[in-house]
């Protein structure tokens, strides 16, 4: 059950929120075995003063169109799966929305299954 948080600078990609979310979800389904109906996303915009990044970290040239995608998910994916996910997200955003791959930053946060409650105050995945 991934929880996806997509952060954008205010005024960037406003009309594309749904398409961005669709592309990220499709990449997860295709590469890391996320079920098609397992979709939880939060897309937020931040004022320029609150969206701070290094425009050239690791010699990658970033613009104000940068998006930061953070995915919290259960532990257990291989490094190869993660690399495939990063690549597929960047490819889909570039192909479908003409976004620069350099402006796609992705961070995975892995947690044990018992760290989730899907409702009713219960830990549905805890054993």
PDB file of C-alpha atoms in Angstrom:
ATOM      1  CA  UNK A   1       0.000   0.000   0.000  1.00  0.00           C
ATOM      2  CA  UNK A   2       2.116   2.869  -1.157  1.00  0.00           C
ATOM      3  CA  UNK A   3       1.335   6.384  -0.034  1.00  0.00           C
ATOM      4  CA  UNK A   4       2.531   8.823  -2.682  1.00  0.00           C
ATOM      5  CA  UNK A   5       3.272  12.467  -1.938  1.00  0.00           C
ATOM      6  CA  UNK A   6       4.008  14.667  -4.935  1.00  0.00           C
ATOM      7  CA  UNK A   7       5.315  18.144  -4.164  1.00  0.00           C
ATOM      8  CA  UNK A   8       5.424  20.890  -6.776  1.00  0.00           C
ATOM      9  CA  UNK A   9       6.327  24.552  -6.803  1.00  0.00           C
ATOM     10  CA  UNK A  10       3.209  26.736  -6.898  1.00  0.00           C
ATOM     11  CA  UNK A  11       2.119  27.524 -10.437  1.00  0.00           C
ATOM     12  CA  UNK A  12       3.976  24.593 -11.980  1.00  0.00           C
ATOM     13  CA  UNK A  13       1.914  21.784 -13.528  1.00  0.00           C
ATOM     14  CA  UNK A  14      -1.405  23.016 -12.040  1.00  0.00           C
ATOM     15  CA  UNK A  15      -3.554  21.550 -14.807  1.00  0.00           C
ATOM     16  CA  UNK A  16      -1.538  18.320 -14.856  1.00  0.00           C
ATOM     17  CA  UNK A  17      -2.036  17.025 -11.313  1.00  0.00           C
ATOM     18  CA  UNK A  18      -4.296  14.131 -12.345  1.00  0.00           C
ATOM     19  CA  UNK A  19      -2.015  13.112 -15.212  1.00  0.00           C
ATOM     20  CA  UNK A  20       1.047  13.220 -12.982  1.00  0.00           C
ATOM     21  CA  UNK A  21      -0.699  11.044 -10.400  1.00  0.00           C
ATOM     22  CA  UNK A  22      -1.833   8.611 -13.114  1.00  0.00           C
ATOM     23  CA  UNK A  23       1.699   8.250 -14.497  1.00  0.00           C
ATOM     24  CA  UNK A  24       3.251   7.630 -11.083  1.00  0.00           C
ATOM     25  CA  UNK A  25       0.604   5.048 -10.202  1.00  0.00           C
ATOM     26  CA  UNK A  26       0.940   3.252 -13.537  1.00  0.00           C
ATOM     27  CA  UNK A  27       4.715   3.040 -13.075  1.00  0.00           C
ATOM     28  CA  UNK A  28       4.245   1.467  -9.627  1.00  0.00           C
ATOM     29  CA  UNK A  29       1.782  -1.095 -11.006  1.00  0.00           C
ATOM     30  CA  UNK A  30       4.148  -1.962 -13.853  1.00  0.00           C
ATOM     31  CA  UNK A  31       7.400  -2.200 -11.894  1.00  0.00           C
ATOM     32  CA  UNK A  32       6.894  -2.912  -8.177  1.00  0.00           C
ATOM     33  CA  UNK A  33       3.744  -5.068  -8.133  1.00  0.00           C
ATOM     34  CA  UNK A  34       1.316  -2.510  -6.721  1.00  0.00           C
ATOM     35  CA  UNK A  35      -2.302  -3.628  -7.257  1.00  0.00           C
ATOM     36  CA  UNK A  36      -4.182  -1.371  -9.723  1.00  0.00           C
ATOM     37  CA  UNK A  37      -6.800  -0.337  -7.127  1.00  0.00           C
ATOM     38  CA  UNK A  38      -4.226   0.414  -4.404  1.00  0.00           C
ATOM     39  CA  UNK A  39      -3.968   4.147  -4.983  1.00  0.00           C
ATOM     40  CA  UNK A  40      -3.406   6.783  -2.302  1.00  0.00           C
ATOM     41  CA  UNK A  41      -1.843  10.085  -3.388  1.00  0.00           C
ATOM     42  CA  UNK A  42      -1.389  13.583  -2.018  1.00  0.00           C
ATOM     43  CA  UNK A  43      -0.400  16.278  -4.508  1.00  0.00           C
ATOM     44  CA  UNK A  44       0.585  19.631  -3.027  1.00  0.00           C
ATOM     45  CA  UNK A  45       1.890  22.929  -4.306  1.00  0.00           C
ATOM     46  CA  UNK A  46       4.311  25.073  -2.343  1.00  0.00           C
ATOM     47  CA  UNK A  47       5.266  28.731  -2.568  1.00  0.00           C
ATOM     48  CA  UNK A  48       8.659  29.317  -4.167  1.00  0.00           C
ATOM     49  CA  UNK A  49      10.092  30.359  -0.786  1.00  0.00           C
ATOM     50  CA  UNK A  50       8.939  27.031   0.698  1.00  0.00           C
ATOM     51  CA  UNK A  51      10.196  24.811  -2.132  1.00  0.00           C
ATOM     52  CA  UNK A  52      13.959  24.846  -1.705  1.00  0.00           C
ATOM     53  CA  UNK A  53      16.303  22.738  -3.816  1.00  0.00           C
ATOM     54  CA  UNK A  54      19.809  22.756  -5.242  1.00  0.00           C
ATOM     55  CA  UNK A  55      19.527  23.487  -8.956  1.00  0.00           C
ATOM     56  CA  UNK A  56      22.671  21.506  -9.814  1.00  0.00           C
ATOM     57  CA  UNK A  57      23.176  18.819  -7.153  1.00  0.00           C
ATOM     58  CA  UNK A  58      25.047  15.787  -8.620  1.00  0.00           C
ATOM     59  CA  UNK A  59      25.450  17.782 -11.850  1.00  0.00           C
ATOM     60  CA  UNK A  60      21.760  17.450 -12.679  1.00  0.00           C
ATOM     61  CA  UNK A  61      20.348  20.737 -13.945  1.00  0.00           C
ATOM     62  CA  UNK A  62      16.959  21.368 -12.294  1.00  0.00           C
ATOM     63  CA  UNK A  63      14.411  24.081 -13.068  1.00  0.00           C
ATOM     64  CA  UNK A  64      11.465  25.521 -11.137  1.00  0.00           C
ATOM     65  CA  UNK A  65       9.414  22.721 -12.728  1.00  0.00           C
ATOM     66  CA  UNK A  66      11.065  20.252 -10.311  1.00  0.00           C
ATOM     67  CA  UNK A  67       8.714  17.773  -8.700  1.00  0.00           C
ATOM     68  CA  UNK A  68       9.623  15.760  -5.636  1.00  0.00           C
ATOM     69  CA  UNK A  69       7.884  12.402  -5.418  1.00  0.00           C
ATOM     70  CA  UNK A  70       8.047  10.589  -2.092  1.00  0.00           C
ATOM     71  CA  UNK A  71       6.638   7.075  -1.911  1.00  0.00           C
ATOM     72  CA  UNK A  72       6.127   5.340   1.431  1.00  0.00           C
ATOM     73  CA  UNK A  73       5.749   1.588   0.946  1.00  0.00           C
ATOM     74  CA  UNK A  74       6.311  -1.781   2.584  1.00  0.00           C
ATOM     75  CA  UNK A  75       9.848  -3.097   2.685  1.00  0.00           C
ATOM     76  CA  UNK A  76      10.824  -5.881   0.336  1.00  0.00           C
ATOM     77  CA  UNK A  77      11.433  -4.535  -3.186  1.00  0.00           C
ATOM     78  CA  UNK A  78      14.753  -5.358  -4.796  1.00  0.00           C
ATOM     79  CA  UNK A  79      17.210  -2.704  -5.925  1.00  0.00           C
ATOM     80  CA  UNK A  80      16.449  -3.694  -9.520  1.00  0.00           C
ATOM     81  CA  UNK A  81      12.725  -3.092  -8.979  1.00  0.00           C
ATOM     82  CA  UNK A  82      13.432   0.312  -7.452  1.00  0.00           C
ATOM     83  CA  UNK A  83      15.665   1.320 -10.348  1.00  0.00           C
ATOM     84  CA  UNK A  84      12.978   0.207 -12.802  1.00  0.00           C
ATOM     85  CA  UNK A  85      10.412   2.288 -10.894  1.00  0.00           C
ATOM     86  CA  UNK A  86      12.555   5.443 -10.992  1.00  0.00           C
ATOM     87  CA  UNK A  87      13.200   5.018 -14.690  1.00  0.00           C
ATOM     88  CA  UNK A  88       9.561   4.296 -15.560  1.00  0.00           C
ATOM     89  CA  UNK A  89       8.200   7.282 -13.610  1.00  0.00           C
ATOM     90  CA  UNK A  90      10.633   9.633 -15.363  1.00  0.00           C
ATOM     91  CA  UNK A  91       9.877   8.065 -18.772  1.00  0.00           C
ATOM     92  CA  UNK A  92       6.097   8.330 -18.399  1.00  0.00           C
ATOM     93  CA  UNK A  93       6.199  11.922 -17.153  1.00  0.00           C
ATOM     94  CA  UNK A  94       8.475  12.852 -20.044  1.00  0.00           C
ATOM     95  CA  UNK A  95       6.521  10.958 -22.722  1.00  0.00           C
ATOM     96  CA  UNK A  96       3.032  11.950 -21.636  1.00  0.00           C
ATOM     97  CA  UNK A  97       3.521  15.404 -20.120  1.00  0.00           C
ATOM     98  CA  UNK A  98       6.754  16.586 -21.758  1.00  0.00           C
ATOM     99  CA  UNK A  99       8.355  17.046 -18.334  1.00  0.00           C
ATOM    100  CA  UNK A 100      12.131  17.028 -18.151  1.00  0.00           C
ATOM    101  CA  UNK A 101      13.538  13.878 -16.580  1.00  0.00           C
ATOM    102  CA  UNK A 102      16.024  16.116 -14.758  1.00  0.00           C
ATOM    103  CA  UNK A 103      13.062  17.688 -12.933  1.00  0.00           C
ATOM    104  CA  UNK A 104      11.822  14.405 -11.442  1.00  0.00           C
ATOM    105  CA  UNK A 105      13.218  13.598  -7.994  1.00  0.00           C
ATOM    106  CA  UNK A 106      12.038  10.398  -6.298  1.00  0.00           C
ATOM    107  CA  UNK A 107      12.500   9.206  -2.719  1.00  0.00           C
ATOM    108  CA  UNK A 108      11.329   5.862  -1.318  1.00  0.00           C
ATOM    109  CA  UNK A 109      10.561   5.406   2.372  1.00  0.00           C
ATOM    110  CA  UNK A 110      10.289   1.740   3.324  1.00  0.00           C
ATOM    111  CA  UNK A 111       8.371   0.711   6.432  1.00  0.00           C
ATOM    112  CA  UNK A 112       7.347  -2.589   8.048  1.00  0.00           C
ATOM    113  CA  UNK A 113       3.806  -3.759   7.287  1.00  0.00           C
ATOM    114  CA  UNK A 114       2.625  -3.201  10.867  1.00  0.00           C
ATOM    115  CA  UNK A 115       3.207   0.559  10.415  1.00  0.00           C
ATOM    116  CA  UNK A 116      -0.074   0.950   8.498  1.00  0.00           C
ATOM    117  CA  UNK A 117      -3.678   1.405   9.559  1.00  0.00           C
ATOM    118  CA  UNK A 118      -6.121   1.569   6.668  1.00  0.00           C
ATOM    119  CA  UNK A 119      -9.021   2.596   8.887  1.00  0.00           C
ATOM    120  CA  UNK A 120     -11.083   1.529  11.900  1.00  0.00           C
ATOM    121  CA  UNK A 121      -8.064   2.047  14.162  1.00  0.00           C
ATOM    122  CA  UNK A 122      -6.714  -1.383  13.203  1.00  0.00           C
ATOM    123  CA  UNK A 123      -3.318  -2.557  11.973  1.00  0.00           C
ATOM    124  CA  UNK A 124      -4.651  -4.703   9.133  1.00  0.00           C
ATOM    125  CA  UNK A 125      -1.241  -6.039   8.061  1.00  0.00           C
ATOM    126  CA  UNK A 126       0.156  -6.696  11.564  1.00  0.00           C
ATOM    127  CA  UNK A 127       0.748 -10.332  12.404  1.00  0.00           C
TER     128      UNK A 127
END
